[in-house]
Short mmCIF file of C-alpha atoms (C1' of nucleotides) in Angstrom, two decimals:
data_model
loop_
_atom_site.label_atom_id
_atom_site.label_comp_id
_atom_site.label_asym_id
_atom_site.label_seq_id
_atom_site.Cartn_x
_atom_site.Cartn_y
_atom_site.Cartn_z
CA MET A 1 12.79 2.44 -34.57
CA ARG A 2 11.63 -0.71 -33.25
CA VAL A 3 14.08 -2.65 -31.00
CA SER A 4 13.95 -6.34 -30.12
CA ARG A 5 11.79 -7.52 -27.30
CA GLU A 6 15.12 -8.46 -25.30
CA LYS A 7 16.63 -5.01 -25.87
CA ALA A 8 13.29 -3.44 -24.95
CA ALA A 9 13.28 -5.50 -21.71
CA GLU A 10 17.09 -4.41 -21.06
CA ASN A 11 16.01 -0.77 -21.63
CA ARG A 12 13.14 -0.92 -19.22
CA LYS A 13 15.16 -2.55 -16.50
CA ARG A 14 17.83 0.24 -17.11
CA ILE A 15 15.30 2.90 -16.73
CA VAL A 16 14.06 1.55 -13.50
CA GLU A 17 17.48 1.21 -12.06
CA THR A 18 18.47 4.75 -13.27
CA ALA A 19 15.18 6.15 -11.92
CA SER A 20 15.94 4.30 -8.49
CA ARG A 21 19.26 6.17 -8.05
CA MET A 22 18.13 9.43 -9.48
CA PHE A 23 14.94 9.48 -7.10
CA ARG A 24 17.24 8.64 -4.19
CA LYS A 25 19.72 11.35 -4.87
CA GLU A 26 17.51 14.08 -6.10
CA GLY A 27 13.99 13.36 -4.57
CA PHE A 28 10.61 12.39 -6.50
CA ASP A 29 10.50 16.11 -7.59
CA GLY A 30 13.75 16.57 -8.52
CA ALA A 31 14.32 14.08 -10.92
CA GLY A 32 12.22 14.58 -13.96
CA ILE A 33 11.39 12.01 -16.87
CA ASP A 34 13.43 13.62 -19.31
CA ALA A 35 16.63 13.57 -17.07
CA ILE A 36 15.88 10.11 -16.13
CA MET A 37 15.42 8.72 -19.74
CA LYS A 38 18.27 10.87 -21.04
CA ALA A 39 20.79 9.03 -17.92
CA ALA A 40 19.21 5.88 -19.08
CA GLY A 41 20.57 6.74 -22.71
CA LEU A 42 17.06 7.04 -24.26
CA THR A 43 14.72 10.01 -25.17
CA HIS A 44 11.70 11.16 -23.11
CA GLY A 45 9.11 10.25 -25.54
CA GLY A 46 9.49 6.34 -25.20
CA PHE A 47 8.86 6.73 -21.58
CA TYR A 48 5.06 5.76 -21.93
CA CYS A 49 6.17 2.47 -23.70
CA HIS A 50 7.02 1.10 -20.67
CA PHE A 51 5.28 3.03 -18.02
CA GLU A 52 1.70 4.48 -17.46
CA SER A 53 2.77 7.43 -15.46
CA LYS A 54 5.68 8.82 -13.39
CA GLU A 55 4.08 7.51 -10.27
CA ASP A 56 4.00 4.34 -11.75
CA LEU A 57 7.75 4.23 -12.09
CA ALA A 58 8.35 5.80 -8.75
CA ALA A 59 6.46 2.86 -7.30
CA GLU A 60 8.69 0.40 -9.06
CA ALA A 61 11.89 2.15 -8.64
CA VAL A 62 11.28 2.65 -4.84
CA ILE A 63 10.56 -1.12 -4.35
CA SER A 64 13.59 -2.02 -6.64
CA ALA A 65 15.87 -0.07 -4.43
CA LEU A 66 14.59 -1.69 -1.22
CA LYS A 67 14.37 -5.12 -2.41
CA ARG A 68 18.24 -4.46 -3.04
CA GLY A 69 18.81 -2.94 0.05
CA VAL A 70 17.00 -5.97 1.93
CA GLU A 71 19.22 -8.37 -0.30
CA LYS A 72 22.37 -6.29 0.56
CA GLN A 73 21.46 -6.61 4.22
CA SER A 74 21.04 -10.22 4.36
CA ARG A 75 24.84 -10.59 3.61
CA TYR A 76 25.85 -9.65 7.08
CA GLU A 77 26.22 -12.17 9.67
CA THR A 78 26.36 -9.78 12.88
CA LEU A 79 24.40 -6.71 13.71
CA GLY A 80 27.51 -4.92 14.29
CA ASP A 81 28.69 -5.52 10.59
CA LEU A 82 25.37 -4.36 9.53
CA MET A 83 25.63 -1.26 11.42
CA SER A 84 29.15 -0.44 10.56
CA ALA A 85 28.12 -0.59 6.77
CA TYR A 86 24.77 1.15 7.20
CA LEU A 87 26.14 3.93 9.39
CA SER A 88 29.30 4.55 7.59
CA LYS A 89 30.50 7.72 6.08
CA GLN A 90 30.27 6.30 2.59
CA HIS A 91 26.61 5.55 2.86
CA CYS A 92 25.82 9.00 4.61
CA THR A 93 27.50 10.30 1.48
CA ASN A 94 26.42 8.18 -1.39
CA ARG A 95 22.62 8.82 -1.02
CA ALA A 96 22.06 7.42 -4.78
CA ASN A 97 22.78 4.03 -3.89
CA GLY A 98 22.08 3.84 -0.44
CA CYS A 99 18.96 3.07 1.70
CA ALA A 100 15.72 4.39 0.17
CA ILE A 101 13.94 4.86 3.19
CA ALA A 102 16.42 7.29 4.51
CA ALA A 103 16.83 8.76 1.13
CA LEU A 104 13.40 9.60 0.35
CA GLY A 105 12.51 9.84 3.95
CA ALA A 106 8.94 11.70 4.47
CA ASP A 107 8.55 12.00 1.36
CA ILE A 108 7.53 8.34 1.07
CA ALA A 109 4.46 8.99 3.12
CA ARG A 110 3.22 11.58 0.69
CA GLN A 111 3.38 9.26 -2.45
CA SER A 112 0.83 6.94 -4.08
CA LYS A 113 -0.78 3.93 -2.57
CA GLY A 114 1.20 1.61 -5.05
CA VAL A 115 4.79 3.31 -3.40
CA ARG A 116 3.49 2.94 0.11
CA ARG A 117 2.28 -0.93 -0.22
CA GLY A 118 5.77 -1.69 -1.62
CA VAL A 119 7.61 0.28 1.21
CA THR A 120 5.73 -1.43 3.84
CA ASP A 121 6.21 -4.96 2.42
CA CYS A 122 9.89 -4.05 2.43
CA ILE A 123 10.00 -2.80 5.53
CA SER A 124 8.36 -5.67 6.87
CA ASP A 125 10.93 -7.92 5.25
CA GLN A 126 13.68 -5.86 6.89
CA LEU A 127 12.52 -6.16 10.32
CA GLY A 128 12.16 -9.96 9.83
CA GLN A 129 15.92 -10.05 8.81
CA LEU A 130 16.81 -7.99 11.77
CA VAL A 131 14.98 -9.83 14.10
CA ASN A 132 17.23 -12.95 13.19
CA LEU A 133 20.33 -10.89 14.07
CA MET A 134 19.11 -10.33 17.22
CA LYS A 135 20.60 -12.62 20.33
CA GLY A 136 18.88 -13.69 23.37
CA GLY A 137 15.45 -12.89 24.86
CA THR A 138 12.00 -13.65 23.57
CA VAL A 139 10.62 -13.44 19.97
CA VAL A 140 8.66 -10.34 21.05
CA SER A 141 11.83 -8.76 22.67
CA ARG A 142 13.59 -9.44 19.47
CA ARG A 143 11.20 -7.88 17.48
CA LYS A 144 11.01 -4.83 19.35
CA ARG A 145 14.83 -4.38 19.28
CA ALA A 146 14.88 -4.95 15.63
CA ILE A 147 12.13 -2.09 15.25
CA SER A 148 14.14 0.15 17.74
CA THR A 149 17.24 -0.77 15.91
CA LEU A 150 15.85 0.03 12.36
CA SER A 151 14.34 3.16 13.73
CA GLY A 152 17.75 4.43 14.88
CA MET A 153 19.57 3.18 11.58
CA VAL A 154 17.05 5.53 9.76
CA GLY A 155 16.80 8.47 12.16
CA ALA A 156 20.87 8.45 12.38
CA LEU A 157 21.33 8.82 8.99
CA THR A 158 18.75 11.12 8.33
CA LEU A 159 20.25 13.40 10.95
CA ALA A 160 23.83 12.87 9.75
CA ARG A 161 22.58 13.85 6.29
CA ALA A 162 20.46 17.08 7.19
CA VAL A 163 23.20 18.39 9.29
CA ASP A 164 25.63 20.87 7.91
CA ASP A 165 28.67 20.36 10.22
CA PRO A 166 30.48 17.25 9.22
CA ILE A 167 32.04 16.95 12.85
CA LEU A 168 28.36 16.63 14.17
CA SER A 169 27.39 14.33 11.21
CA GLU A 170 30.47 11.93 11.98
CA GLU A 171 29.46 12.29 15.88
CA ILE A 172 25.98 11.19 14.95
CA LEU A 173 27.21 8.23 12.89
CA LYS A 174 29.68 7.07 15.58
CA ALA A 175 26.86 7.51 18.70
CA ALA A 176 24.63 5.41 16.67
CA ARG A 177 26.88 2.68 15.61
CA ASP A 178 27.85 2.29 19.22
CA ALA A 179 24.19 2.28 20.56
CA PHE A 180 22.74 0.07 18.12
CA GLY A 181 25.61 -1.97 16.78
CA GLY A 182 26.14 -3.48 20.24
CA CYS A 183 22.37 -4.06 21.19
CA SER A 184 21.90 -7.35 19.68
CA ARG A 185 21.87 -8.87 22.80
CA ASN A 186 19.07 -8.50 25.25
CA GLN A 187 20.12 -6.03 27.93
CA ASP A 188 17.78 -7.94 30.54
CA GLU A 189 20.46 -10.90 30.46
CA MET B 1 -2.83 49.39 -0.90
CA ARG B 2 -0.26 50.31 2.09
CA VAL B 3 -0.93 48.57 5.27
CA SER B 4 0.46 49.97 8.58
CA ARG B 5 3.96 48.72 9.64
CA GLU B 6 2.48 46.79 12.54
CA LYS B 7 -0.17 44.86 10.29
CA ALA B 8 2.89 44.37 7.61
CA ALA B 9 4.89 42.57 10.46
CA GLU B 10 1.82 40.87 11.30
CA ASN B 11 1.46 39.44 7.92
CA ARG B 12 4.93 38.43 7.46
CA LYS B 13 4.76 36.42 10.69
CA ARG B 14 1.71 34.75 9.49
CA ILE B 15 3.18 33.94 6.23
CA VAL B 16 6.17 32.08 7.86
CA GLU B 17 3.71 30.33 10.01
CA THR B 18 1.47 29.19 7.31
CA ALA B 19 4.48 28.16 5.15
CA SER B 20 6.09 26.27 8.02
CA ARG B 21 2.91 24.20 8.67
CA MET B 22 2.02 23.71 4.64
CA PHE B 23 5.87 22.73 3.93
CA ARG B 24 5.82 20.19 6.76
CA LYS B 25 2.55 18.71 5.45
CA GLU B 26 3.08 18.76 1.63
CA GLY B 27 6.86 19.08 1.15
CA PHE B 28 8.77 22.24 0.05
CA ASP B 29 7.96 21.04 -3.57
CA GLY B 30 4.41 20.41 -2.54
CA ALA B 31 3.52 23.92 -1.34
CA GLY B 32 3.55 26.67 -3.73
CA ILE B 33 3.92 30.34 -3.02
CA ASP B 34 0.43 31.31 -4.59
CA ALA B 35 -1.13 28.66 -1.99
CA ILE B 36 0.74 29.69 0.74
CA MET B 37 -0.15 33.27 0.42
CA LYS B 38 -3.82 32.38 -0.07
CA ALA B 39 -3.98 30.34 3.03
CA ALA B 40 -2.24 33.18 5.03
CA GLY B 41 -4.88 35.52 3.91
CA LEU B 42 -3.08 37.41 0.94
CA THR B 43 -2.26 37.45 -2.64
CA HIS B 44 0.97 36.21 -4.15
CA GLY B 45 2.28 39.13 -5.62
CA GLY B 46 3.02 40.84 -2.30
CA PHE B 47 5.15 37.71 -1.49
CA TYR B 48 8.49 39.39 -2.54
CA CYS B 49 7.64 42.53 -0.44
CA HIS B 50 8.66 40.12 2.44
CA PHE B 51 10.92 37.54 1.08
CA GLU B 52 13.71 37.26 -1.55
CA SER B 53 12.90 33.83 -2.77
CA LYS B 54 10.65 30.79 -1.88
CA GLU B 55 14.29 29.51 -0.65
CA ASP B 56 14.41 32.43 1.60
CA LEU B 57 10.99 31.67 2.94
CA ALA B 58 11.97 27.88 3.28
CA ALA B 59 14.78 28.35 5.61
CA GLU B 60 12.90 30.80 7.75
CA ALA B 61 9.88 28.43 8.10
CA VAL B 62 12.01 25.58 8.83
CA ILE B 63 13.82 27.57 11.46
CA SER B 64 10.62 28.72 12.97
CA ALA B 65 9.28 25.33 13.09
CA LEU B 66 12.12 23.50 14.64
CA LYS B 67 12.36 26.41 17.46
CA ARG B 68 8.97 26.02 18.32
CA GLY B 69 9.93 22.28 18.60
CA VAL B 70 12.78 22.75 20.98
CA GLU B 71 10.61 25.15 23.01
CA LYS B 72 7.94 22.53 23.22
CA GLN B 73 10.36 19.92 24.06
CA SER B 74 11.71 21.93 26.96
CA ARG B 75 8.56 21.65 28.67
CA TYR B 76 8.85 17.93 29.36
CA GLU B 77 10.31 17.00 32.78
CA THR B 78 11.09 13.21 31.98
CA LEU B 79 12.30 11.51 28.70
CA GLY B 80 9.32 9.18 29.18
CA ASP B 81 6.99 12.13 28.70
CA LEU B 82 8.62 13.49 26.09
CA MET B 83 8.66 10.22 24.09
CA SER B 84 5.01 9.71 24.78
CA ALA B 85 4.24 12.88 23.19
CA TYR B 86 6.75 12.61 20.28
CA LEU B 87 5.73 9.01 19.44
CA SER B 88 2.17 9.46 19.91
CA LYS B 89 -0.37 8.45 17.01
CA GLN B 90 -1.18 12.16 17.30
CA HIS B 91 2.03 13.31 16.42
CA CYS B 92 2.19 10.85 13.63
CA THR B 93 -0.78 11.87 11.93
CA ASN B 94 -0.18 15.53 12.37
CA ARG B 95 2.30 16.34 10.32
CA ALA B 96 1.88 19.91 9.83
CA ASN B 97 2.21 20.84 13.48
CA GLY B 98 4.97 18.29 14.54
CA CYS B 99 8.65 17.81 14.33
CA ALA B 100 10.08 19.49 11.18
CA ILE B 101 12.85 17.00 10.81
CA ALA B 102 10.63 14.19 10.76
CA ALA B 103 8.29 15.87 8.41
CA LEU B 104 10.67 17.23 5.73
CA GLY B 105 13.52 14.37 6.35
CA ALA B 106 15.61 13.75 3.49
CA ASP B 107 14.72 16.73 1.72
CA ILE B 108 16.60 18.75 4.20
CA ALA B 109 19.66 17.45 3.03
CA ARG B 110 19.00 18.83 -0.54
CA GLN B 111 17.94 22.52 0.51
CA SER B 112 20.10 25.48 0.62
CA LYS B 113 22.78 26.32 2.83
CA GLY B 114 20.51 28.86 4.82
CA VAL B 115 18.05 25.98 5.71
CA ARG B 116 20.93 23.47 6.70
CA ARG B 117 22.71 26.00 8.81
CA GLY B 118 19.50 26.61 10.82
CA VAL B 119 18.68 22.95 11.02
CA THR B 120 22.21 22.22 12.22
CA ASP B 121 21.91 24.83 14.82
CA CYS B 122 18.57 23.47 16.09
CA ILE B 123 19.42 19.75 16.31
CA SER B 124 22.59 20.94 18.44
CA ASP B 125 19.57 22.43 20.87
CA GLN B 126 17.54 19.69 20.68
CA LEU B 127 20.52 17.42 21.67
CA GLY B 128 21.52 19.81 24.54
CA GLN B 129 18.02 19.62 26.08
CA LEU B 130 18.05 15.88 25.75
CA VAL B 131 21.26 15.31 27.65
CA ASN B 132 19.76 16.90 30.33
CA LEU B 133 17.08 14.39 30.57
CA MET B 134 19.36 11.79 30.86
CA LYS B 135 20.12 10.25 34.33
CA GLY B 136 23.25 8.77 35.33
CA GLY B 137 26.70 8.09 33.51
CA THR B 138 29.20 10.31 32.17
CA VAL B 139 28.58 13.57 30.17
CA VAL B 140 30.13 11.81 27.34
CA SER B 141 27.63 8.83 27.83
CA ARG B 142 24.56 11.07 28.02
CA ARG B 143 25.63 12.98 25.02
CA LYS B 144 25.80 9.44 23.15
CA ARG B 145 22.46 8.54 24.57
CA ALA B 146 20.98 11.80 23.76
CA ILE B 147 22.26 11.06 19.93
CA SER B 148 20.98 7.78 19.75
CA THR B 149 17.66 8.64 21.18
CA LEU B 150 16.97 11.50 18.90
CA SER B 151 17.97 9.25 15.93
CA GLY B 152 15.57 6.62 17.33
CA MET B 153 12.61 9.33 17.71
CA VAL B 154 12.97 10.66 13.96
CA GLY B 155 13.59 7.09 12.55
CA ALA B 156 10.37 5.65 14.33
CA LEU B 157 8.22 8.47 13.20
CA THR B 158 9.51 8.45 9.80
CA LEU B 159 8.93 4.83 9.33
CA ALA B 160 5.46 4.69 10.95
CA ARG B 161 4.30 7.58 8.87
CA ALA B 162 5.79 5.95 5.80
CA VAL B 163 4.03 2.63 6.33
CA ASP B 164 0.76 1.99 4.93
CA ASP B 165 -0.62 -0.73 7.70
CA PRO B 166 -1.87 1.23 10.70
CA ILE B 167 -1.16 -1.99 12.80
CA LEU B 168 2.53 -1.78 11.98
CA SER B 169 2.64 1.95 12.37
CA GLU B 170 1.29 1.64 15.82
CA GLU B 171 3.77 -1.10 16.31
CA ILE B 172 6.56 0.74 15.32
CA LEU B 173 5.44 3.94 17.84
CA LYS B 174 5.09 1.29 20.64
CA ALA B 175 8.28 -0.38 20.26
CA ALA B 176 10.20 2.92 20.05
CA ARG B 177 8.51 4.34 22.85
CA ASP B 178 9.27 1.27 25.34
CA ALA B 179 13.15 1.26 23.97
CA PHE B 180 13.81 4.97 24.09
CA GLY B 181 11.27 6.18 26.54
CA GLY B 182 13.22 4.10 29.08
CA CYS B 183 16.49 4.42 28.36
CA SER B 184 17.49 7.76 30.19
CA ARG B 185 19.27 5.62 32.81
CA ASN B 186 22.72 4.53 31.55
CA GLN B 187 22.43 0.70 31.00
CA ASP B 188 26.15 0.39 32.76
CA GLU B 189 24.66 1.26 36.06
"C1'" DT C 1 13.29 -20.28 -46.72
"C1'" DG C 2 11.47 -16.22 -48.77
"C1'" DT C 3 8.45 -12.47 -49.15
"C1'" DA C 4 4.76 -9.05 -47.61
"C1'" DC C 5 2.62 -7.06 -43.92
"C1'" DA C 6 1.62 -5.81 -39.17
"C1'" DT C 7 3.69 -4.38 -34.81
"C1'" DC C 8 5.51 -1.48 -31.70
"C1'" DA C 9 9.92 0.29 -29.25
"C1'" DG C 10 11.45 4.76 -29.77
"C1'" DT C 11 12.10 9.61 -31.64
"C1'" DG C 12 11.21 14.30 -31.27
"C1'" DA C 13 8.18 18.29 -31.66
"C1'" DA C 14 3.93 19.95 -29.13
"C1'" DC C 15 0.70 20.91 -25.79
"C1'" DG C 16 -0.98 22.49 -21.64
"C1'" DC C 17 -0.42 23.42 -17.06
"C1'" DG C 18 1.38 25.28 -12.80
"C1'" DC C 19 5.33 27.29 -10.74
"C1'" DG C 20 8.35 31.10 -9.04
"C1'" DT C 21 8.86 35.43 -10.33
"C1'" DT C 22 8.35 40.49 -12.32
"C1'" DC C 23 5.69 44.61 -13.00
"C1'" DA C 24 2.61 48.53 -13.23
"C1'" DC C 25 -0.53 50.19 -10.24
"C1'" DT C 26 -3.22 51.27 -6.01
"C1'" DG C 27 -4.41 53.73 -2.11
"C1'" DA C 28 -3.52 53.78 2.77
"C1'" DT C 29 0.43 54.88 5.83
"C1'" DG C 30 4.05 57.81 7.03
"C1'" DT C 31 6.57 62.31 6.71
"C1'" DA C 32 8.09 66.99 6.09
"C1'" DC C 33 6.86 71.47 6.41
"C1'" DT D 1 -2.56 70.59 14.29
"C1'" DG D 2 -3.44 70.63 9.22
"C1'" DT D 3 -1.84 70.00 4.52
"C1'" DA D 4 1.01 68.05 0.72
"C1'" DC D 5 3.73 64.64 -0.65
"C1'" DA D 6 6.58 60.37 -0.57
"C1'" DT D 7 6.44 55.55 0.60
"C1'" DC D 8 5.50 51.14 0.09
"C1'" DA D 9 2.42 46.72 1.40
"C1'" DG D 10 -0.51 44.72 -1.21
"C1'" DT D 11 -3.02 43.42 -6.09
"C1'" DG D 12 -3.69 40.98 -10.10
"C1'" DA D 13 -1.93 40.63 -14.90
"C1'" DA D 14 1.69 38.67 -17.09
"C1'" DC D 15 6.12 36.29 -18.15
"C1'" DG D 16 8.94 32.80 -19.14
"C1'" DC D 17 10.50 28.11 -17.84
"C1'" DG D 18 10.36 23.24 -17.11
"C1'" DC D 19 7.21 19.61 -16.22
"C1'" DG D 20 4.39 15.50 -17.37
"C1'" DT D 21 1.96 13.90 -21.12
"C1'" DT D 22 0.52 13.24 -26.26
"C1'" DC D 23 0.97 12.53 -30.86
"C1'" DA D 24 2.39 11.69 -35.80
"C1'" DC D 25 6.11 9.37 -37.34
"C1'" DT D 26 10.00 5.96 -38.11
"C1'" DG D 27 11.79 1.71 -39.09
"C1'" DA D 28 13.49 -2.38 -37.38
"C1'" DT D 29 11.55 -6.81 -35.34
"C1'" DG D 30 8.16 -10.15 -35.40
"C1'" DT D 31 4.71 -12.83 -37.80
"C1'" DA D 32 1.66 -15.22 -41.26
"C1'" DC D 33 1.75 -17.20 -45.62
#
DNA sequence: TGTACATCAGTGAACGCGCGTTCACTGATGTAC
DNA sequence: TGTACATCAGTGAACGCGCGTTCACTGATGTAC
């Protein structure tokens, strides 16, 4: 049966948010439309009232997750605080609500143009924010440090999650926190 | 028809190598058994003469790729050389023959115990090698730098591949080369 | 404001397809005498 | 060394299943008068 425009918009939003979490947890192929719709409290048939295809939803869901991530990141005042949060055991365990780049990793490169364009924009935004957290040095130097810091963040989380041994996993997170959390100052100073 | 034991062993090896490349290029879900066997010059039915399941092959293929990667890495005498190769445009483009961790990324964390155990061992080996390339500082400091360097490598490659814009992609690789390639010396010295 | 009709979000059965896996069969290889 | 038989790597058809997608239908919502 038909629902109000308001309710429909709510449903659509809920589908995107649910998918965003499920894709991060289970991967693009791991989360099916039937499972996503069920988790959003609907039936799979209605999916195509809101989206053209699964690919279409994937683009929206990833961008939604990344935008939220950029927003969350903007709340930290120092690089150290950001790093403690990003490279925490909590973030490492909780894939569904964390960084979409680390959660989807290499699969992003295999996705449609829509997904990749959105990801590119969000990474640019994230780098811009990181540049602002860097202290000292030229703009060029700060930008370089922002890039290597983001690389370290994503890589460390990927490694910490890939590894089977909790001790090694924690060691990776700690080493990366120490290495990248403190390097907001230009080391030439 | 039956083939000689020698030939069968060759075939098996070729399946693992083909799968190793195809998984890295197309992901675990992207490469099907039929396609892998065809690429190896066989038909899909014979697959189960060699492996118990696709999961079984995945574990072997990933470990094979990682071991080859560790071996390749051992040929470099300085961290700078290793970084130039790892963070090259060539490696960024050529996913099929490159680092399995960067190529499969977050999907590894979603794989079976067999895959993850093998990955853990190989990462440990890779870290051990990186420690040897680090100059100056204590063993603890070198180990920490090895971890943050590996994180930076994997993260930078993941980002450079995820991004849609070739200029940003190249910028990421260059920034990471500069940041991590030169940091084999302890910065406290 | 009330009534008649059109719209369309959501339902659930069905479709086609590709996947991992199984199976009866083949025939060259390996083994026993 | 030669012969008879057992083995088993590889073939190709078939199976069952889950997936993304389609479709006829429902009935509350929105609209036109």
